[in-house]
DNA sequence: CTGTATCCCTTGAGATACTG
DNA sequence: CAGTATCTCAAGGGATACAG
């Protein structure tokens, strides 16, 4: 390539900034990623995404819904049944997240040793 | 596909978690992305990434360096000259971030209206 | 120019208990 | 089952001033 300025310049960074605004949140990328597998119920997400509290999970789901990347369906049953699914927009976003997962998986060993060293410090 | 469980299951989510651990930080994805353009000096980064303070920029640069995704070069000159460049590992990570930028750019219009509506609320 | 050193402060997030 | 309501808190981040 001649220069990366066209794709990496300031003007285009707003694209990245916009994306970050949506996926910033400790569990949001994980949520989007898991939903690639298909619609999931609240409890299912809670169990799958280990460590997240009910409050924070709901909160982030609501924000993602407000951002139009996922849709909540209430089946109006008793006991309650609700599920969350990616919208078409959300699906495309989740697809853009997949490379991050791939990268992490491919470099997991290297990362593990780096983390180990870093965590051993004060 | 039969099911996405193989690629989206819990086991593989550690890959995403590992990646998130590295790029979590308000400006880190932006830093990595801009460095795709080539090595950059401290002041250059500071100017390019609008809104970041000196303290936070240095802090995140150091963390990225500790994670072995970027390398700092001190030219030992006066006045001081230093630059930051992606390592091979960092370059592959930055490449995985590019789709996020692309997504944001492609959906900028839609996002803008969503944000506008959301920001108008209390 | 490239950072350091403080101080301050918002925001995200966790724990717990409770409701329809 | 699927949330809601509080309370609490640390951590990340920002402003400012200063240093080599």
Short mmCIF file of C-alpha atoms (C1' of nucleotides) in Angstrom, two decimals:
data_model
loop_
_atom_site.label_atom_id
_atom_site.label_comp_id
_atom_site.label_asym_id
_atom_site.label_seq_id
_atom_site.Cartn_x
_atom_site.Cartn_y
_atom_site.Cartn_z
CA UNK A 1 0.00 0.00 0.00
CA UNK A 2 1.12 3.56 -0.53
CA UNK A 3 0.06 4.82 2.84
CA UNK A 4 -2.48 3.81 5.38
CA UNK A 5 -3.57 7.39 5.89
CA UNK A 6 -6.73 6.92 3.93
CA UNK A 7 -7.99 4.18 6.16
CA UNK A 8 -6.22 5.06 9.37
CA UNK A 9 -6.52 8.81 9.37
CA UNK A 10 -8.39 10.90 11.85
CA UNK A 11 -11.45 11.23 9.71
CA UNK A 12 -12.04 7.52 9.64
CA UNK A 13 -11.30 7.01 13.30
CA UNK A 14 -14.78 8.18 14.09
CA UNK A 15 -15.91 4.84 12.79
CA UNK A 16 -13.89 3.10 15.43
CA UNK A 17 -15.01 5.57 18.06
CA UNK A 18 -18.63 4.89 17.21
CA UNK A 19 -18.10 1.17 17.51
CA UNK A 20 -16.30 1.53 20.79
CA UNK A 21 -19.13 3.55 22.16
CA UNK A 22 -21.44 0.63 21.63
CA UNK A 23 -19.26 -2.22 22.75
CA UNK A 24 -17.67 -0.48 25.70
CA UNK A 25 -18.92 -2.22 28.74
CA UNK A 26 -17.23 -5.05 30.51
CA UNK A 27 -19.49 -7.79 29.15
CA UNK A 28 -20.91 -6.40 25.95
CA UNK A 29 -18.52 -8.00 23.50
CA UNK A 30 -19.08 -11.33 25.22
CA UNK A 31 -22.85 -10.90 25.05
CA UNK A 32 -22.77 -10.10 21.36
CA UNK A 33 -20.46 -12.97 20.69
CA UNK A 34 -22.55 -15.53 22.49
CA UNK A 35 -25.67 -14.36 20.75
CA UNK A 36 -24.09 -15.29 17.43
CA UNK A 37 -25.01 -18.78 18.48
CA UNK A 38 -28.68 -17.81 18.28
CA UNK A 39 -31.26 -16.25 20.61
CA UNK A 40 -30.67 -16.84 24.28
CA UNK A 41 -32.79 -16.53 27.36
CA UNK A 42 -31.79 -14.28 30.19
CA UNK A 43 -30.85 -17.11 32.52
CA UNK A 44 -28.89 -18.77 29.80
CA UNK A 45 -26.78 -15.67 29.27
CA UNK A 46 -26.33 -15.28 32.99
CA UNK A 47 -25.03 -18.81 33.28
CA UNK A 48 -22.86 -18.65 30.20
CA UNK A 49 -21.20 -15.38 30.98
CA UNK A 50 -19.62 -16.33 34.23
CA UNK A 51 -19.00 -13.60 36.74
CA UNK A 52 -21.59 -11.12 35.61
CA UNK A 53 -24.15 -9.98 38.14
CA UNK A 54 -27.86 -9.82 37.40
CA UNK A 55 -27.90 -6.08 37.62
CA UNK A 56 -25.04 -5.46 35.27
CA UNK A 57 -26.21 -8.05 32.79
CA UNK A 58 -29.66 -6.50 32.53
CA UNK A 59 -28.16 -3.08 32.32
CA UNK A 60 -25.89 -3.94 29.45
CA UNK A 61 -28.62 -5.84 27.65
CA UNK A 62 -30.81 -2.77 27.86
CA UNK A 63 -28.11 -0.54 26.50
CA UNK A 64 -27.45 -2.88 23.62
CA UNK A 65 -31.17 -2.95 22.94
CA UNK A 66 -31.28 0.84 23.01
CA UNK A 67 -28.45 0.81 20.51
CA UNK A 68 -30.54 -1.38 18.22
CA UNK A 69 -28.07 -4.21 18.08
CA UNK A 70 -30.25 -6.67 19.91
CA UNK A 71 -33.94 -7.31 20.37
CA UNK A 72 -35.76 -8.50 23.44
CA UNK A 73 -38.75 -10.77 23.11
CA UNK A 74 -41.15 -11.26 25.98
CA UNK A 75 -43.34 -14.33 25.48
CA UNK A 76 -45.75 -13.22 28.20
CA UNK A 77 -45.80 -16.61 29.79
CA UNK A 78 -45.78 -17.74 33.37
CA UNK A 79 -43.22 -18.45 34.52
CA UNK A 80 -41.68 -15.59 32.55
CA UNK A 81 -39.87 -16.37 29.35
CA UNK A 82 -37.80 -13.79 27.57
CA UNK A 83 -35.10 -14.03 25.03
CA UNK A 84 -32.53 -11.83 23.42
CA UNK A 85 -31.48 -12.00 19.81
CA UNK A 86 -29.17 -10.05 17.56
CA UNK A 87 -30.75 -7.68 15.11
CA UNK A 88 -29.31 -7.68 11.59
CA UNK A 89 -27.24 -4.69 12.64
CA UNK A 90 -26.14 -6.54 15.75
CA UNK A 91 -25.22 -9.59 13.75
CA UNK A 92 -22.91 -7.57 11.59
CA UNK A 93 -21.35 -6.02 14.66
CA UNK A 94 -20.86 -9.39 16.30
CA UNK A 95 -19.23 -10.60 13.11
CA UNK A 96 -16.75 -7.76 13.42
CA UNK A 97 -15.93 -8.97 16.92
CA UNK A 98 -15.13 -12.51 15.86
CA UNK A 99 -11.58 -11.64 14.74
CA UNK A 100 -10.86 -10.47 18.27
CA UNK A 101 -11.86 -13.85 19.57
CA UNK A 102 -9.82 -15.59 16.92
CA UNK A 103 -6.81 -13.51 17.74
CA UNK A 104 -7.13 -14.27 21.43
CA UNK A 105 -7.47 -17.96 20.80
CA UNK A 106 -4.49 -18.06 18.47
CA UNK A 107 -2.28 -16.16 20.85
CA UNK A 108 -3.59 -17.55 24.08
CA UNK A 109 -0.39 -19.31 25.06
CA UNK A 110 1.72 -16.24 24.46
CA UNK A 111 -0.77 -14.08 26.33
CA UNK A 112 -0.94 -16.45 29.25
CA UNK A 113 2.76 -16.18 29.90
CA UNK A 114 2.67 -12.42 29.52
CA UNK A 115 -0.20 -12.13 31.96
CA UNK A 116 1.49 -14.47 34.38
CA UNK A 117 4.59 -12.34 34.43
CA UNK A 118 2.65 -9.12 34.75
CA UNK A 119 0.44 -10.40 37.51
CA UNK A 120 3.38 -11.48 39.58
CA UNK A 121 4.50 -7.89 39.95
CA UNK A 122 3.31 -5.56 42.74
CA UNK B 1 -23.80 -24.60 10.09
CA UNK B 2 -24.93 -27.26 12.49
CA UNK B 3 -24.36 -25.22 15.57
CA UNK B 4 -22.06 -22.43 16.52
CA UNK B 5 -21.22 -24.08 19.79
CA UNK B 6 -17.82 -25.10 18.61
CA UNK B 7 -16.74 -21.59 17.88
CA UNK B 8 -18.99 -19.68 20.24
CA UNK B 9 -18.96 -21.95 23.25
CA UNK B 10 -17.58 -21.16 26.62
CA UNK B 11 -14.29 -22.83 25.98
CA UNK B 12 -13.45 -20.54 23.14
CA UNK B 13 -14.68 -17.43 24.87
CA UNK B 14 -11.43 -17.31 26.76
CA UNK B 15 -9.88 -16.16 23.53
CA UNK B 16 -12.13 -13.15 23.48
CA UNK B 17 -11.57 -12.56 27.18
CA UNK B 18 -7.83 -12.54 26.66
CA UNK B 19 -8.13 -10.03 23.86
CA UNK B 20 -10.41 -7.82 25.88
CA UNK B 21 -7.96 -7.81 28.72
CA UNK B 22 -5.40 -6.23 26.44
CA UNK B 23 -7.53 -3.74 24.59
CA UNK B 24 -9.65 -2.67 27.52
CA UNK B 25 -8.74 0.90 28.19
CA UNK B 26 -10.49 3.90 26.81
CA UNK B 27 -7.91 4.70 24.17
CA UNK B 28 -6.11 1.46 23.51
CA UNK B 29 -7.98 0.36 20.41
CA UNK B 30 -7.46 3.81 18.95
CA UNK B 31 -3.75 3.70 19.72
CA UNK B 32 -3.32 0.32 18.10
CA UNK B 33 -5.31 1.39 15.12
CA UNK B 34 -3.35 4.56 14.52
CA UNK B 35 -0.09 2.72 14.83
CA UNK B 36 -1.08 0.59 11.87
CA UNK B 37 -0.10 3.64 9.89
CA UNK B 38 3.46 3.18 11.07
CA UNK B 39 5.56 4.21 14.08
CA UNK B 40 4.49 7.40 15.74
CA UNK B 41 6.06 9.79 18.17
CA UNK B 42 4.50 10.52 21.51
CA UNK B 43 3.40 14.00 20.56
CA UNK B 44 1.98 12.77 17.33
CA UNK B 45 -0.21 10.28 19.13
CA UNK B 46 -1.24 12.89 21.62
CA UNK B 47 -2.34 15.20 18.86
CA UNK B 48 -4.02 12.53 16.80
CA UNK B 49 -6.00 10.99 19.60
CA UNK B 50 -7.97 14.00 20.60
CA UNK B 51 -9.15 14.20 24.14
CA UNK B 52 -6.59 11.99 25.79
CA UNK B 53 -4.50 13.48 28.58
CA UNK B 54 -0.74 13.09 28.81
CA UNK B 55 -0.99 10.93 31.88
CA UNK B 56 -3.48 8.49 30.50
CA UNK B 57 -1.79 8.24 27.14
CA UNK B 58 1.54 7.35 28.69
CA UNK B 59 -0.13 4.94 31.03
CA UNK B 60 -1.88 3.06 28.28
CA UNK B 61 1.20 3.06 26.10
CA UNK B 62 3.15 1.48 28.94
CA UNK B 63 0.54 -1.18 29.47
CA UNK B 64 0.47 -2.02 25.80
CA UNK B 65 4.24 -2.22 25.86
CA UNK B 66 4.10 -4.53 28.87
CA UNK B 67 1.68 -6.69 26.92
CA UNK B 68 4.22 -6.94 24.13
CA UNK B 69 2.00 -5.47 21.47
CA UNK B 70 4.03 -2.35 21.00
CA UNK B 71 7.65 -1.32 21.31
CA UNK B 72 9.06 1.96 22.50
CA UNK B 73 12.22 3.34 20.97
CA UNK B 74 14.18 6.07 22.67
CA UNK B 75 16.59 7.79 20.30
CA UNK B 76 18.48 9.40 23.16
CA UNK B 77 18.51 12.76 21.49
CA UNK B 78 18.02 16.23 22.80
CA UNK B 79 15.40 17.38 22.55
CA UNK B 80 14.00 13.94 23.39
CA UNK B 81 12.74 11.80 20.56
CA UNK B 82 10.80 8.63 21.16
CA UNK B 83 8.52 6.58 19.05
CA UNK B 84 6.10 3.77 19.43
CA UNK B 85 5.62 0.97 16.94
CA UNK B 86 3.56 -2.17 16.76
CA UNK B 87 5.33 -5.44 17.37
CA UNK B 88 4.43 -8.29 15.02
CA UNK B 89 2.02 -9.48 17.68
CA UNK B 90 0.59 -6.00 17.96
CA UNK B 91 0.20 -5.72 14.24
CA UNK B 92 -1.91 -8.86 14.16
CA UNK B 93 -4.00 -7.53 17.02
CA UNK B 94 -4.49 -4.20 15.30
CA UNK B 95 -5.52 -6.06 12.19
CA UNK B 96 -8.23 -7.77 14.22
CA UNK B 97 -9.47 -4.36 15.28
CA UNK B 98 -9.84 -3.05 11.76
CA UNK B 99 -13.24 -4.70 11.23
CA UNK B 100 -14.57 -2.72 14.18
CA UNK B 101 -13.52 0.47 12.47
CA UNK B 102 -15.00 -0.67 9.20
CA UNK B 103 -18.27 -1.54 10.87
CA UNK B 104 -18.43 1.84 12.57
CA UNK B 105 -17.71 3.65 9.35
CA UNK B 106 -20.30 1.70 7.41
CA UNK B 107 -22.98 2.22 10.00
CA UNK B 108 -22.05 5.71 11.06
CA UNK B 109 -25.24 7.33 9.82
CA UNK B 110 -27.46 4.83 11.56
CA UNK B 111 -25.42 5.10 14.73
CA UNK B 112 -25.50 8.86 14.70
CA UNK B 113 -29.27 8.96 14.74
CA UNK B 114 -29.40 6.33 17.47
CA UNK B 115 -26.95 8.25 19.59
CA UNK B 116 -28.77 11.49 18.98
CA UNK B 117 -31.99 10.01 20.25
CA UNK B 118 -30.36 8.40 23.23
CA UNK B 119 -28.46 11.51 24.22
CA UNK B 120 -31.58 13.63 24.16
CA UNK B 121 -32.98 11.63 27.06
CA UNK B 122 -32.33 12.48 30.71
"C1'" DC C 1 9.72 17.20 23.60
"C1'" DT C 2 8.57 13.55 26.63
"C1'" DG C 3 7.19 12.57 30.25
"C1'" DT C 4 6.07 12.65 36.21
"C1'" DA C 5 3.58 13.69 40.31
"C1'" DT C 6 -0.64 14.89 42.69
"C1'" DC C 7 -5.07 15.45 43.59
"C1'" DC C 8 -9.84 14.85 42.48
"C1'" DC C 9 -13.88 12.76 40.85
"C1'" DT C 10 -17.11 10.43 37.97
"C1'" DT C 11 -18.62 6.14 36.39
"C1'" DG C 12 -18.88 1.36 36.06
"C1'" DA C 13 -19.58 -2.45 38.48
"C1'" DG C 14 -20.34 -5.81 42.45
"C1'" DA C 15 -23.18 -7.53 46.62
"C1'" DT C 16 -27.34 -8.15 48.64
"C1'" DA C 17 -32.03 -8.33 49.28
"C1'" DC C 18 -36.46 -8.09 47.33
"C1'" DT C 19 -40.69 -8.34 43.67
"C1'" DG C 20 -44.20 -9.85 39.96
"C1'" DC D 1 -37.79 -17.05 35.82
"C1'" DA D 2 -36.70 -12.49 35.03
"C1'" DG D 3 -35.88 -8.91 36.67
"C1'" DT D 4 -35.66 -4.29 40.35
"C1'" DA D 5 -33.87 -1.44 44.18
"C1'" DT D 6 -30.19 0.21 47.07
"C1'" DC D 7 -25.94 0.71 48.69
"C1'" DT D 8 -21.11 0.61 48.35
"C1'" DC D 9 -16.66 0.90 46.34
"C1'" DA D 10 -12.53 0.65 43.69
"C1'" DA D 11 -10.49 1.92 39.53
"C1'" DG D 12 -9.96 4.37 35.61
"C1'" DG D 13 -9.60 8.47 34.03
"C1'" DG D 14 -9.05 13.85 33.90
"C1'" DA D 15 -6.79 18.53 35.34
"C1'" DT D 16 -3.07 20.81 36.70
"C1'" DA D 17 1.51 21.80 37.71
"C1'" DC D 18 6.16 20.53 37.38
"C1'" DA D 19 10.75 18.13 35.68
"C1'" DG D 20 14.80 16.33 32.70
#
